[in-house]
Every structure is written in C-alpha cells, then in structure tokens.
Coordinates of C-alpha atoms and ligand atoms in Angstrom, one line a residue:
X1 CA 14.7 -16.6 31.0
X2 CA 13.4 -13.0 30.3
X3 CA 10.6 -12.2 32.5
X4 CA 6.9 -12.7 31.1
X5 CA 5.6 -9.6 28.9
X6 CA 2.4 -8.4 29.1
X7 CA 1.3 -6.8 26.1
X8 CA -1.8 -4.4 25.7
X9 CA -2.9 -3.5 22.1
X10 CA -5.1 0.1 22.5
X11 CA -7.5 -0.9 19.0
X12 CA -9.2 -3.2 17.5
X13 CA -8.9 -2.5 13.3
X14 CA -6.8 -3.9 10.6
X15 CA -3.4 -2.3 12.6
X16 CA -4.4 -4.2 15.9
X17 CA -5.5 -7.5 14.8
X18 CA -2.5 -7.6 12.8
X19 CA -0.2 -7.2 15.2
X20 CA -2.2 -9.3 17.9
X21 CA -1.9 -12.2 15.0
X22 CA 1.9 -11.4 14.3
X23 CA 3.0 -10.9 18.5
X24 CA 1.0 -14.6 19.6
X25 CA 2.8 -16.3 16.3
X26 CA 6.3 -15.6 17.0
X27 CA 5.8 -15.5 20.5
X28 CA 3.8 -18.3 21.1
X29 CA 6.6 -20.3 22.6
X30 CA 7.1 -17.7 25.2
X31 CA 4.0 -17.6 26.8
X32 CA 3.2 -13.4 26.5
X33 CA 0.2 -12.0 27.9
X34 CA -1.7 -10.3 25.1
X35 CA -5.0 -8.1 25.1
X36 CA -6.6 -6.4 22.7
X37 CA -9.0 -3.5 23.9
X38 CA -11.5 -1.4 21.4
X39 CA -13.8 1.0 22.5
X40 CA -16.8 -0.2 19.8
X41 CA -18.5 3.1 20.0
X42 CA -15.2 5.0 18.4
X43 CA -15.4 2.5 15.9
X44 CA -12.3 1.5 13.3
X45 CA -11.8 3.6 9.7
X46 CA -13.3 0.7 7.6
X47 CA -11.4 1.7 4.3
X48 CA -8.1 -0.4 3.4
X49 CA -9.4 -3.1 1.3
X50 CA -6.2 -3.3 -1.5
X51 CA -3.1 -5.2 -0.8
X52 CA 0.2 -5.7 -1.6
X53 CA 1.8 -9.0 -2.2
X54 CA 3.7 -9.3 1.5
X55 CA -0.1 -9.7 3.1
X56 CA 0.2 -13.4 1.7
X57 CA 3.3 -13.7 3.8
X58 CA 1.6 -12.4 6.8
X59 CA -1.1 -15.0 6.2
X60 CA 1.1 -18.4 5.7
X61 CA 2.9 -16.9 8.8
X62 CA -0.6 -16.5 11.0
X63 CA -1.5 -19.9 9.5
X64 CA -4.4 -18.8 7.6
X65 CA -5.0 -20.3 4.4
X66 CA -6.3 -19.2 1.4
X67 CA -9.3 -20.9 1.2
X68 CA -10.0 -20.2 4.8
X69 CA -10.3 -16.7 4.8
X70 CA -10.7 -15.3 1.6
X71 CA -14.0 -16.6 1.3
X72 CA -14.9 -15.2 4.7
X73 CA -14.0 -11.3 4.2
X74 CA -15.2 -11.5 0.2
X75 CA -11.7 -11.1 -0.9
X76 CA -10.3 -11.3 -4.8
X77 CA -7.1 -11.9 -6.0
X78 CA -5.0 -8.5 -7.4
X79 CA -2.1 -8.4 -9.8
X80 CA -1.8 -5.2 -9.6
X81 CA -2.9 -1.5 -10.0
X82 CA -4.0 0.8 -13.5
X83 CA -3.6 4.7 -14.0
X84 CA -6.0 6.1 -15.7
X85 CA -5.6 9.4 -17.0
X86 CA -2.7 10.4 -14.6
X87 CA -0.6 11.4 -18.2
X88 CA -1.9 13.2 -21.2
X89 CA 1.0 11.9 -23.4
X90 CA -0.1 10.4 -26.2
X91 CA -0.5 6.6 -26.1
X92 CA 0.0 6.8 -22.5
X93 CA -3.6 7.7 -21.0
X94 CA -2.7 4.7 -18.6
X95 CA -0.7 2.0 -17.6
X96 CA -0.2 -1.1 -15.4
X97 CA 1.8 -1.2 -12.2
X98 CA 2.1 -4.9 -12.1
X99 CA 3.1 -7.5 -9.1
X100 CA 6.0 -9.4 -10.5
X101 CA 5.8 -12.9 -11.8
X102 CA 8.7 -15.2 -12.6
X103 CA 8.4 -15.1 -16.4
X104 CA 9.0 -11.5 -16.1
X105 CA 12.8 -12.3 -15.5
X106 CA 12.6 -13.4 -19.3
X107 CA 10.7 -10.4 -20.7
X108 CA 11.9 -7.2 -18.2
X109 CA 15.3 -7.3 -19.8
X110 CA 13.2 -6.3 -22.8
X111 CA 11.3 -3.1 -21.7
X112 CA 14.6 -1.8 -20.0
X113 CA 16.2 -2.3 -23.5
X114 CA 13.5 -0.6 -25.3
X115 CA 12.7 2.4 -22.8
X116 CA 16.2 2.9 -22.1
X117 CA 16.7 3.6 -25.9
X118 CA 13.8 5.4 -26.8
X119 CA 14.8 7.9 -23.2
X120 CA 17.5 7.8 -26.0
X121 CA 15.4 9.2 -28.9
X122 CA 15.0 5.4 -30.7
X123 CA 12.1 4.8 -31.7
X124 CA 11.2 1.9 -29.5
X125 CA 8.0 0.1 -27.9
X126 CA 8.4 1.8 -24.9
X127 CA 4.9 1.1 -22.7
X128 CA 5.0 -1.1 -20.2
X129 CA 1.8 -2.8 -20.4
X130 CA 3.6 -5.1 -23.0
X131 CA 6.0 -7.1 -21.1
X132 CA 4.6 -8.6 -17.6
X133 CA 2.1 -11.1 -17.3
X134 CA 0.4 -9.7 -14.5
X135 CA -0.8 -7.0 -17.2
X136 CA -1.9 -9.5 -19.3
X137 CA -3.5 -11.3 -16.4
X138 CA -5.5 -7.7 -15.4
X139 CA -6.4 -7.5 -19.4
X140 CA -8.1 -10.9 -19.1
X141 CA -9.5 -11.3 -15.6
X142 CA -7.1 -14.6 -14.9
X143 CA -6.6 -15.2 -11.4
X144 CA -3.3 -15.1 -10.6
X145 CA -2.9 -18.7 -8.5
X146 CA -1.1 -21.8 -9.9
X147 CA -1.4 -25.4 -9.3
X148 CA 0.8 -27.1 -7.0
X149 CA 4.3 -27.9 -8.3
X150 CA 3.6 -25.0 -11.5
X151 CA 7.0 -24.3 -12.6
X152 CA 6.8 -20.9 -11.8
X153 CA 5.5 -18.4 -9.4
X154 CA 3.5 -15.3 -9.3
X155 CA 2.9 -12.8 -7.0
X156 CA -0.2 -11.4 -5.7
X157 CA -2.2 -9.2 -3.6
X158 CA -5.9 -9.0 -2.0
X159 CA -8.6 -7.0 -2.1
X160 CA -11.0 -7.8 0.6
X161 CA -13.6 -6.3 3.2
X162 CA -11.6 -4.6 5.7
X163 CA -14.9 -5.1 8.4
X164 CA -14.6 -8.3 7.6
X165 CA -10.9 -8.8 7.9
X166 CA -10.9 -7.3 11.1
X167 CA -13.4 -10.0 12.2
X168 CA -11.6 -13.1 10.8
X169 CA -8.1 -11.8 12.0
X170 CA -10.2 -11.7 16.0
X171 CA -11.0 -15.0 15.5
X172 CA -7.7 -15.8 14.3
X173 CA -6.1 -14.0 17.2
X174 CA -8.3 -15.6 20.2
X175 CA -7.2 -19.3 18.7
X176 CA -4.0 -18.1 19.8
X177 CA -4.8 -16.8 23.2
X178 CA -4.9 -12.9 22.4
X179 CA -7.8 -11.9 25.0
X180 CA -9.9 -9.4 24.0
X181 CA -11.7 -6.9 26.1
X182 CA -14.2 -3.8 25.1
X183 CA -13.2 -0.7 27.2
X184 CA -12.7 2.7 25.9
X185 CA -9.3 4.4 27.6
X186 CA -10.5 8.1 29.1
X187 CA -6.8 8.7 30.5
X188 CA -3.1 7.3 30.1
X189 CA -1.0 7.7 33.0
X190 CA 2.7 8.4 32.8
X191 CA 5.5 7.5 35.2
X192 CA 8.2 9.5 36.3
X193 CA 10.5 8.3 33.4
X194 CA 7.7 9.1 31.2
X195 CA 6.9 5.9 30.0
X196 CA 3.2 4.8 29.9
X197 CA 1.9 3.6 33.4
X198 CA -1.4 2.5 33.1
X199 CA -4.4 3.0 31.1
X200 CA -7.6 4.6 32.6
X201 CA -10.9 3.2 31.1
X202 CA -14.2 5.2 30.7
X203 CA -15.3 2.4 33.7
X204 CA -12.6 3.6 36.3
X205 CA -10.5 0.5 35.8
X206 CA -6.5 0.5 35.3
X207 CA -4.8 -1.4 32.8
X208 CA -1.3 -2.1 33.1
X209 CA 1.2 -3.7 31.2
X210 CA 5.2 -3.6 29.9
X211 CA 4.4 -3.4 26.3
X212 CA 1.3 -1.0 25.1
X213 CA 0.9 -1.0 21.4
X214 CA -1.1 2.0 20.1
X215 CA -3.2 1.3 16.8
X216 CA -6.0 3.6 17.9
X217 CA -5.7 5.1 14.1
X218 CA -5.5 9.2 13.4
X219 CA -6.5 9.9 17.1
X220 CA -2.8 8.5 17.8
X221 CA -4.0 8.1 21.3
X222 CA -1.1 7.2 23.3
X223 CA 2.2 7.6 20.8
X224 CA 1.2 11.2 20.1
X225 CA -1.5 12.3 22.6
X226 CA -0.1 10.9 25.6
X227 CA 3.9 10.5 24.5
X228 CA 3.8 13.6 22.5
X229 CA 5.4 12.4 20.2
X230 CA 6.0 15.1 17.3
X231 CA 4.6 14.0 14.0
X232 CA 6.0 15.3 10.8
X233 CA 3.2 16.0 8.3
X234 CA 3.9 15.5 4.4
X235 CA 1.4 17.8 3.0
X236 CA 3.7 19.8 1.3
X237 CA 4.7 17.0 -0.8
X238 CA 1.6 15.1 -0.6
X239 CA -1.8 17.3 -1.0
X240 CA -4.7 14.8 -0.7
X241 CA -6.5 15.0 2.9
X242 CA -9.7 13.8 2.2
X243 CA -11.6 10.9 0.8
X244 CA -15.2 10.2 -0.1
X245 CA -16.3 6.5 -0.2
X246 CA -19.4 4.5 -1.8
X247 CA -20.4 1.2 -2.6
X248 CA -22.1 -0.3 -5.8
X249 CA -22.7 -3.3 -7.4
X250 CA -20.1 -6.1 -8.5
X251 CA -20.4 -7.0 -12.5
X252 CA -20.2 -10.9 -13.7
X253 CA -16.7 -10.9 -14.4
X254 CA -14.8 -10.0 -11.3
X255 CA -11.4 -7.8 -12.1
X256 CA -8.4 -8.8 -10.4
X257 CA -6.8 -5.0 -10.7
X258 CA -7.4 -2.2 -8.5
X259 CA -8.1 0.4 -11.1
X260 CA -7.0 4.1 -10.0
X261 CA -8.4 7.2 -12.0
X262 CA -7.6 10.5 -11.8
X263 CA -9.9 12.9 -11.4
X264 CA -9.9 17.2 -11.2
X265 CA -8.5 17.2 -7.6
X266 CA -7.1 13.6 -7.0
X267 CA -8.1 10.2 -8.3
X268 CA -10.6 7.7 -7.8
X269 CA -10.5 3.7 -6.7
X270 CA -12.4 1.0 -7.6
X271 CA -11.4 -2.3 -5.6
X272 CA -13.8 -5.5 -7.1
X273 CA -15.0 -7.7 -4.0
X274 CA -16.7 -10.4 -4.7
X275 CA -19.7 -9.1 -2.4
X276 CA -19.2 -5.3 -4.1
X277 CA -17.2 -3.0 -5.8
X278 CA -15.9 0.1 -3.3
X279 CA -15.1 3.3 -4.9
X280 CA -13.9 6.7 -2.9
X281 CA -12.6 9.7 -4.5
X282 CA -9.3 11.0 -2.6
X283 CA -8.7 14.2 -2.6
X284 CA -7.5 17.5 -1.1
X285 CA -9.7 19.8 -0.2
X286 CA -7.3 23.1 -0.7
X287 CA -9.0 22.4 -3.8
X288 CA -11.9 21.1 -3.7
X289 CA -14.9 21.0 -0.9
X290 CA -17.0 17.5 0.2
X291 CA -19.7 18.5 -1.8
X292 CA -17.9 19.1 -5.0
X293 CA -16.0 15.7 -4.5
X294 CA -18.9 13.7 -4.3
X295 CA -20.3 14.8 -6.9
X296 CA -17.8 14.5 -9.3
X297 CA -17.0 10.4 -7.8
X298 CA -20.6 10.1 -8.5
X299 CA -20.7 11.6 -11.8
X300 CA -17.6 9.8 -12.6
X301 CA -19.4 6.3 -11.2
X302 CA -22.5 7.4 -13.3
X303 CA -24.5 7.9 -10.1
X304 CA -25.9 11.4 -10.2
X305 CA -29.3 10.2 -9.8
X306 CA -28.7 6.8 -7.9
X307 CA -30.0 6.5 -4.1
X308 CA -26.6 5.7 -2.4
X309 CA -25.0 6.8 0.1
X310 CA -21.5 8.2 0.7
X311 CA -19.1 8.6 3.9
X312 CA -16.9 11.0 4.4
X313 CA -13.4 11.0 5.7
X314 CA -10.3 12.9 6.6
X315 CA -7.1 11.8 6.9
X316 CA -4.1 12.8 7.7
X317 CA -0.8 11.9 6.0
X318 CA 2.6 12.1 7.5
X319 CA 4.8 10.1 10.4
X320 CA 5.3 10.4 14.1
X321 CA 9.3 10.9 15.0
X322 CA 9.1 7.3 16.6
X323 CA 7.3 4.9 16.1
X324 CA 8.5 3.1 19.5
X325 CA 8.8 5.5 22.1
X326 CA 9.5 4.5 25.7
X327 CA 7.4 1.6 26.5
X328 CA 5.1 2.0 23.4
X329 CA 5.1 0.7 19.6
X330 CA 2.8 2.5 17.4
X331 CA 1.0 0.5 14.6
X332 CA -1.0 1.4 11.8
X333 CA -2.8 5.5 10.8
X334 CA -1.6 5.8 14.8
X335 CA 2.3 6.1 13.8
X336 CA 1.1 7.7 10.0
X337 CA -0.4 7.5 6.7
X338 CA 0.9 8.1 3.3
X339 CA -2.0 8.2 1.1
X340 CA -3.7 5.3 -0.2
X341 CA -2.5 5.1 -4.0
X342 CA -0.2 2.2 -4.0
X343 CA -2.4 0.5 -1.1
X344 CA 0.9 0.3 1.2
X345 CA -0.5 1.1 4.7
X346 CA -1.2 -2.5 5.5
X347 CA 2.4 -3.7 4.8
X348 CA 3.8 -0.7 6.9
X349 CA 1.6 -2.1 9.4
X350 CA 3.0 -5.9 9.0
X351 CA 6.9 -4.4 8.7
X352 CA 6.4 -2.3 11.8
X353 CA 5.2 -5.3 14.1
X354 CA 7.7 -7.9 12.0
X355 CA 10.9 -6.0 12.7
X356 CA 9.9 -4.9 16.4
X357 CA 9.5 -8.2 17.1
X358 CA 13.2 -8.8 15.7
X359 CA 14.7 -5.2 17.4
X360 CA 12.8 -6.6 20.6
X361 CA 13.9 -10.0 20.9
X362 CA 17.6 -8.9 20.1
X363 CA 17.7 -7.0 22.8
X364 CA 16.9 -9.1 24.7
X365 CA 13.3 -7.7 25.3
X366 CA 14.7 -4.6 26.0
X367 CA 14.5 -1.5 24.1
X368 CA 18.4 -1.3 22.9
X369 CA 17.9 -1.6 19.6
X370 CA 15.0 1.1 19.3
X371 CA 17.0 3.9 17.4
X372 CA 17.7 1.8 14.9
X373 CA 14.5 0.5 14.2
X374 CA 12.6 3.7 14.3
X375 CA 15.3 5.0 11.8
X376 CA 14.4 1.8 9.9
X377 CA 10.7 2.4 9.9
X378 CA 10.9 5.9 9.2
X379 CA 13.4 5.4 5.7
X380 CA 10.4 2.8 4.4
X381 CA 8.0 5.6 5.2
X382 CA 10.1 7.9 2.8
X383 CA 11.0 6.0 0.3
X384 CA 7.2 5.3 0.1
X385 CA 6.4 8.4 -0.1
X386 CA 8.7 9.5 -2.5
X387 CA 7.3 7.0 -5.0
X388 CA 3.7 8.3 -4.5
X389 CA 5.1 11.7 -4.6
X390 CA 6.6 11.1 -8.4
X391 CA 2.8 10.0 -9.4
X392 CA 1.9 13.8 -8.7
X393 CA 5.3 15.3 -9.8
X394 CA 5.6 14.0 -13.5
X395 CA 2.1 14.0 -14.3
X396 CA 0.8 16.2 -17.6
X397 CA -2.3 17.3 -16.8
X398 CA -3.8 21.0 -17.2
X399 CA -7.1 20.7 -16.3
X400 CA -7.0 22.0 -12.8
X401 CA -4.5 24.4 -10.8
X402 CA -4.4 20.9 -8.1
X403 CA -2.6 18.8 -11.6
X404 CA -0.7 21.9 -12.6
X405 CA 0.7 22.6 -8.6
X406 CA 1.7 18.9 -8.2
X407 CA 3.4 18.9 -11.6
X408 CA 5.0 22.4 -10.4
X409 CA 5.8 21.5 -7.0
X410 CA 9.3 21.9 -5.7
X411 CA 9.4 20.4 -2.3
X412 CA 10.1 16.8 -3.4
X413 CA 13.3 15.0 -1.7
X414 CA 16.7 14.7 -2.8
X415 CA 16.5 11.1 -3.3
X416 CA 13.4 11.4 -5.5
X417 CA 15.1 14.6 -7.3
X418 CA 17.9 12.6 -7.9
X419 CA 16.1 10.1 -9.5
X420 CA 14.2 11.8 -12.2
X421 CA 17.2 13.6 -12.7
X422 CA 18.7 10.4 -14.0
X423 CA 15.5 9.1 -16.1
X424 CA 15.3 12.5 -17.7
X425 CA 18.9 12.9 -18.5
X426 CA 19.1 9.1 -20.1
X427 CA 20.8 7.7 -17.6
X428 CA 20.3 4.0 -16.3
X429 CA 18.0 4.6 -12.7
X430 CA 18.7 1.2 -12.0
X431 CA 22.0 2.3 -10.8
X432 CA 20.6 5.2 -9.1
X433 CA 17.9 3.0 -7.3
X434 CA 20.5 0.8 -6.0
X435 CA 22.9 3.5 -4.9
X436 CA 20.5 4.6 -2.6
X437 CA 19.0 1.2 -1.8
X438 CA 15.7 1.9 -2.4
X439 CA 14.8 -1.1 -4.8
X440 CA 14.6 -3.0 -1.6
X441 CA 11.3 -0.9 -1.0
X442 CA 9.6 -0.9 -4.4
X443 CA 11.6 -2.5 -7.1
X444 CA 13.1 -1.0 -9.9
X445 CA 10.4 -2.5 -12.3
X446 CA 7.6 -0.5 -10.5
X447 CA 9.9 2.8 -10.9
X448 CA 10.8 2.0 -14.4
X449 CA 6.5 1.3 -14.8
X450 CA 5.7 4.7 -13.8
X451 CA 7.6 7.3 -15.5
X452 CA 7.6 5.0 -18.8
X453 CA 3.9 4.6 -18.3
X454 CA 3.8 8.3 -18.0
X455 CA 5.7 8.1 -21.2
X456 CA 8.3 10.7 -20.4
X457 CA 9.8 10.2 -23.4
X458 CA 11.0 12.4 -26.3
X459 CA 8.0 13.6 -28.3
X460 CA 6.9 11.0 -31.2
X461 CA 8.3 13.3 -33.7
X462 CA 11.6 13.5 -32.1
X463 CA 12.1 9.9 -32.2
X464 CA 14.2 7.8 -34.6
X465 CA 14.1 4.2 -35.5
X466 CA 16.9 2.5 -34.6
X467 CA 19.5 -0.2 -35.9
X468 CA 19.1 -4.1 -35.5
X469 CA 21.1 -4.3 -32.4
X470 CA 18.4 -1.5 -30.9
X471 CA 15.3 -3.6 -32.9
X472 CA 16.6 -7.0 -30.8
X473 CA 13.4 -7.7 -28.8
X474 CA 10.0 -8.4 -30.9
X475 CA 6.8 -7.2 -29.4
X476 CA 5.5 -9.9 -31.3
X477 CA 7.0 -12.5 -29.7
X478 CA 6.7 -11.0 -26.3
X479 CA 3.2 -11.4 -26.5
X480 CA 3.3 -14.7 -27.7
X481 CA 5.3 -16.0 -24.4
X482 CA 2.8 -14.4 -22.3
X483 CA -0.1 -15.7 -24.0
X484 CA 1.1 -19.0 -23.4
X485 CA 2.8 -18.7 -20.1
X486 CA -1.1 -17.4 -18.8
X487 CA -3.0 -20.3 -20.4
X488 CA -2.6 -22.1 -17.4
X489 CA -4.3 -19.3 -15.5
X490 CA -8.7 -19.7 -14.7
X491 CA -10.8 -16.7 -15.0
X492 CA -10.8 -15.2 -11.6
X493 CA -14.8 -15.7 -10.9
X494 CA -14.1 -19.6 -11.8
X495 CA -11.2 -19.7 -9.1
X496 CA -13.4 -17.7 -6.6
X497 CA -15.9 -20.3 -6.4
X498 CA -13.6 -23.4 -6.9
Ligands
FAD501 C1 -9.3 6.7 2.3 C2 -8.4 5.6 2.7 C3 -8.2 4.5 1.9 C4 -7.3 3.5 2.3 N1 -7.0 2.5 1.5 C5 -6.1 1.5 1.9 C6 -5.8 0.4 1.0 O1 -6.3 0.3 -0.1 N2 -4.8 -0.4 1.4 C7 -4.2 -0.3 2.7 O2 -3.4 -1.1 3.0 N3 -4.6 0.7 3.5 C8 -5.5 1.6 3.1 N4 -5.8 2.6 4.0 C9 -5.3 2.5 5.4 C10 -6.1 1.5 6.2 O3 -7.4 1.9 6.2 C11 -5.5 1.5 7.6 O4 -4.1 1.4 7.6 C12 -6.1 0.2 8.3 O5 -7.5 0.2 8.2 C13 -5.6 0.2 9.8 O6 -6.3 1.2 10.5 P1 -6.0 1.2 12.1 O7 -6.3 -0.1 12.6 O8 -4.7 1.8 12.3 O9 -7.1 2.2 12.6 P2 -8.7 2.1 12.8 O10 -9.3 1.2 11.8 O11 -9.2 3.5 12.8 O12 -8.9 1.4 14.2 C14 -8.8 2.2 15.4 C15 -9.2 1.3 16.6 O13 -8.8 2.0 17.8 C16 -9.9 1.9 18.7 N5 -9.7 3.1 19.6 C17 -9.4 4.3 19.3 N6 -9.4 5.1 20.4 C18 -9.7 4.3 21.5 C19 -9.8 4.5 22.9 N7 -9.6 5.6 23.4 N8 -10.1 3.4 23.6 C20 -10.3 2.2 23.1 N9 -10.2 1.9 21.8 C21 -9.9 3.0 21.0 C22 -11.1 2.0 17.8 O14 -12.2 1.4 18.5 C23 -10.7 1.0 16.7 O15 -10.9 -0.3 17.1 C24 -6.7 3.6 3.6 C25 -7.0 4.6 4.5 C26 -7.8 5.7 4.0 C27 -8.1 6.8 4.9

C-alpha cells in the first residue's frame, strides 16, 4: 500500500477544477488528500468558452451529465469551427472544420478522391464543406445529439461560460471531497533537492503537501517562478499576443459553430451561449496597438457607436520544458498556451492530468516515468501548434504586412514543412500524417479540411475535367445522404430547452 498523497492544487480556474475533478475520480478508491486554493483577488482569465469533443469524455468520466450542467454554465452544443476570410482563393472565402460523425466514413472517401485529383489538375468538387454532416448540421442550426440506441454517432464539442464552468466543476469537485480553501501564496519554499517544500500564504501559514499542482495561469507561479523552469516561447511561429473581448446579445436561433474571422492583424471569435454571444479579436500587437484592435472588433461586430465594454488581455503562447518537474505537475496557461484558434487549451488541460495520472500510478506513485510523459506532453503541444501554425502559413491574403509575414514566414517545423511539401507536390498526406503519427493529434480529415478549404489548388483555369473513373462520386448524391442522415437532428434552440 503506497503511502497517502496529499495533493495541493495552486488555482482555482478551468485548469484547477479540472484536474481537482479528474485526480478525486480516478483516485477516489485511494483515499488522496486534495485542496484546492485560489487567491479570489488575482482572479482566473475568464476566456475559454469553445470545446473540443474530448470535454464530453471528461464529463461522463466526472459523472456530470448533460443535462446537469449544460444548463447551469449556459452552454450550446458545437460541431465545429468556420474560416472566414482566412483565403482569398476563389470559391474558398471559408470553410468548415467539422467534428467527425459516423456517416462521414461513407462520404470522406469522397473528398479525398476529389481533392486528391484536382491537387492533380482534374477538375473536381474539391471544397470540403460538401461531404460531413457536421457542416451541414452548422448550415442548419441542428444540434448535434441523437436519441438513444440512434444507429450512429456524432461527435461534439461545447461552448459554455467559463465563470460558470468553473463554478459547477467546484461544486462537482467538493461532492468528491476536493477541500477548498481561499489563500493567496506570497512565497514557495524549496528543499534542498529542490523540490517544493511548502507554500507560504499572504496570512503567514504553511501549506505542505507531496504533490503541488500549479494552474495559477500565465503567472506560472510555482513551475516557472519558483522551479525555474525555462519556457520556450513560439512567437516566431505564432505572432498573436493579445486579445480583446466583448459581449453582445444572443439572436433567436442559436448557432452550434464557433465562427472564426479573420481580420487585418489576426481573426475574430464568436462563440453563441445561450445567455450571450462572446466575441474577442486576437491579435499581435507587433502590428497592431489595443486601441486599433478594438476598434476594428467593434467595427467588425457593428458596434462603433454601442455602449459596451471591452477587456483586454495578453497572453503568452509557448511551453515550459516540463511540465512535471520535481514534485510539481503544471496544468493549464501555467505549463503554456498555443493560441486559441482551434479551442485546444482545455483538452491539453484534460491530457496533462489524464496521463499523469497514468505515468504516476505506474510508477508506483513515484516520479519514474516523468521523462517520458513530459516528452509526451510536449509532442501534443507541437503537433498542435503546427496545425495552427499552417492556418497563418498558407493563407492568401495581402491586405496587411501581419497576412503577408505569416504567409512569408520561414520558421515553421520540419514536420509541418514536410507536410505541405507533400499536399503541394500531389502527394497523398495521409501517408505523411501517419509516418509521423500525428493523425493521432488532429486527424487527417481536419488536415485535409484546411489546406483544401484554403483551396490550394491549381488555379480554375489550369484545371481539366476528368474521365468517369475521376467523375465516380456525385455531389448530388452526397448531399442527398446528408440531408437525410440529419433529419433526425432538432434545431439546437429546441434541444436547449428540451
Ligand atoms: C483570448 C483567449 C481565448 C481562449 N479561448 C479558449 C477556448 O476557446 N477554448 C479553450 O479550451 N481555451 C481557451 N483559452 C484558454 C483558457 O482560457 C484557459 O486554458 C483556461 O481558462 C484555464 O485557465 P487556467 O485555469 O490555467 O488559469 P486562470 O483562469 O488564469 O486561473 C488561475 C487561478 O490561479 C489562481 N492564482 C494565481 N496565482 C495565485 C496565488 N499566488 N495564490 C493563490 N491563487 C493564485 C487565481 O486566483 C486563479 O484561480 C483561451 C485563452 C485566451 C487568453
């Protein structure tokens, strides 16, 4: 029997509630002693409020059910994310990165066919948005939820109020014994092996514990103000540093799509709650002051004149070395941030504490398998940042020098290099994705969605049409089979309220 743990989580947002929820569920049976401590006066971030489809997982696993909590944090169903204006290629001002459904198994082989031959120079349907059903879902505001026993599944993501999230998740968390104490830490004390000895509060206590998990977001209090842990920045790849945020009013129909449009110097959210609709404008201000940037989200939201008000953030994208370092396990912006465009920080958060708890336990609560992990952690923080990075890299537009430097800039990684090597020169990425396993982090659907939604394609007038064995897959029918497999699908007000 391994002696009992104490466990300390430093922070109170999304990050800590998350992993106070994941730690008390698996370890339950094992009788841990878990805190949580915030300082309310510092206050969390209060942005993150898109999903992927992995936060249902983290819900069925915490035991919180649908109707539960959605309702509670004003959360929507998502089925996925549209580009707007991130291409100037004709025909493909945007496109739909959808959430995979299981009828997609039937129509995917399709758009492969079709964009792999027009890469080819055949003149072929080549835009994604005609062959999932999660775009068709978007198009139609359908929620994306079956009834039991459906023959087929779907997945989905949230959008919700991260305030509100935080609150249900503390709830959730003290059901499960997590205690939960308000105390802002002043000081960390090391020991001589360097590992973390004892917090020091603001009211001259000491907290103690074997297991401290930082998620005190970009201050990154203990991993990399006390541990020193380096932290490796990607702003050469990634420019955006700064976001503006504002609130306005939700419309009758309720979308279930984050829609992302890009602006002069970065692009622009707008994440439907059922409560609100939040916008922010992200950013890098290299290019472009506060000032500027909220007034071109407001302009863009039509708000010029209107009386609300914004917040301003900074953020800082990049990774710490290690995420677990000695006797500490950073969580959320504390270990990094790769910028919000694919809404991925929240399943980086539920990876980190779901394979620690693995690495930890087979060990034998020890920290032998920490290498390992943080090399595990770090590859997921790449290969997500690579994928943001190609949004920036293949984009078309002139408008600004921000557009033109992304699409100019040479400082992406060989594994992303690699891969637009092989879309460009007609070669199946497919293979390329799975020869450096990174189809295990976003799938090769999403990959093949963005650079054909970019439509990096020959030129229209460089294309030929093709044979019958090219011409094998009708648009036509495609539709059709989507039309009907989404009839079974309410509109996603309706299911709100159900
Ligand atoms: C512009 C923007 C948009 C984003 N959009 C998305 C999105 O759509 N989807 C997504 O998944 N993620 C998104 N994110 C990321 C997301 O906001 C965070 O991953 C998430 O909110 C978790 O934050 P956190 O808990 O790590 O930090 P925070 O929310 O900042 O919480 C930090 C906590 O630490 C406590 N604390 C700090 N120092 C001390 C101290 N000394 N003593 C005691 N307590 C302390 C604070 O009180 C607070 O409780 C976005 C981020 C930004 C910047």
């Amino acid at each position: 029997m391994h002696p009992k743990q104490r466990i300390v989580i430093l922070g109170g947002g999304t990050a800590g509630w998350m992993a106070a929820n994941l730690m008390a569920t698996k370890w339950a049976h094992l009788d841990f002693d878990i805190t949580l401590i915030e300082a309310p006066d510092i206050g969390i971030i209060g942005v993150g409020e898109g999903s992927t489809p992995p936060l249902k997982g983290f819900m069925d696993t915490i035991g919180a059910q649908e109707s539960e909590w959605m309702a509670d944090c004003n959360a929507t169903y998502k089925v996925g994310i549209s580009f707007k204006n991130w291409s100037t290629k004709p025909g493909f001002s945007r496109y739909f990165h959808p959430f995979l459904a299981q009828p997609d198994e039937f129509t995917a082989p399709a758009f492969f066919h079709n964009s792999f031959l027009r890469r080819k120079g055949i003149d072929l349907e080549g835009h994604p948005d005609h062959f999932f059903l999660a775009s068709h879902l978007a198009e139609h505001k359908l929620a994306p939820v079956v009834p039991e026993h459906f023959p087929f599944e779907i997945n989905y993501g949230y959008h919700f109020d991260s305030a509100l999230l935080g609150k249900f998740l503390g709830r959730k968390a003290a059901t499960k014994g997590v205690k939960y104490r308000q105390a802002k830490v002043v000081d960390v004390a090391l020991d001589e092996q360097g590992n973390i000895a004892g917090l020091h509060t603001e009211q001259g206590e000491t907290i103690r514990a074997d297991l401290y998990v930082d998620c005190t977001g970009f201050r990154a209090q203990l991993i990399q103000q006390a541990l020193k842990v380096p932290f490796r920045s990607y702003a050469e790849n990634l420019f955006n540093d700064a976001a503006v945020v504002l609130q306005t009013e939700q419309r009758p129909e309720i979308a279930c799509q984050t829609v992302s449009t890009a602006l002069k110097y970065g692009w622009a959210w707008a994440i439907p709650l059922t409560s609100r609709i939040g916008n922010g404008y992200v950013y890098s201000s290299s290019f472009c002051d506060a000032d500027h940037a909220e007034t071109e989200l407001r302009a863009h939201l039509g708000l010029l004149e209107a009386d609300v008000q914004a917040r301003h953030l900074k953020m800082k994208v990049g990774r710490v070395e290690q995420h677990w370092a000695k006797n500490c396990l950073a969580v959320g912006l504390s270990q990094g941030f790769v910028e919000p465009l694919e809404a991925t920080a929240l399943d980086m958060v539920q990876e980190t504490v779901a394979r620690f708890i693995e690495a930890f336990e087979k060990g034998g609560f020890t920290d032998t398998h920490r290498d390992d992990y943080n090399r595990r952690i770090s590859s997921r923080f790449e290969a997500v940042r690579d994928y943001i990075v190609c949004h920036y890299r293949v984009n078309s537009r002139t408008d600004t020098d921000y557009w033109l430097e992304n699409a100019r800039n040479e400082k992406v990684s060989a594994s992303l290099r690699s891969i637009l090597h092989a879309w460009v020169s007609g070669q199946n990425i497919t293979d390329e994705l799975q020869r450096q396993k990174l189809d295990i982090y976003f799938p090769n659907v999403s990959w093949n969605c963005l650079l054909a939604g970019y439509g990096i394609y020959p030129t229209q007038a460089q294309l030929k049409p093709g044979n019958a064995l090219a011409n094998k897959y009708k648009t036509a029918d495609i539709h059709e089979f989507i039309r009907r497999c989404a009839l079974n699908f309410k509109p996603h007000r309706e299911q709100l309220s159900a």
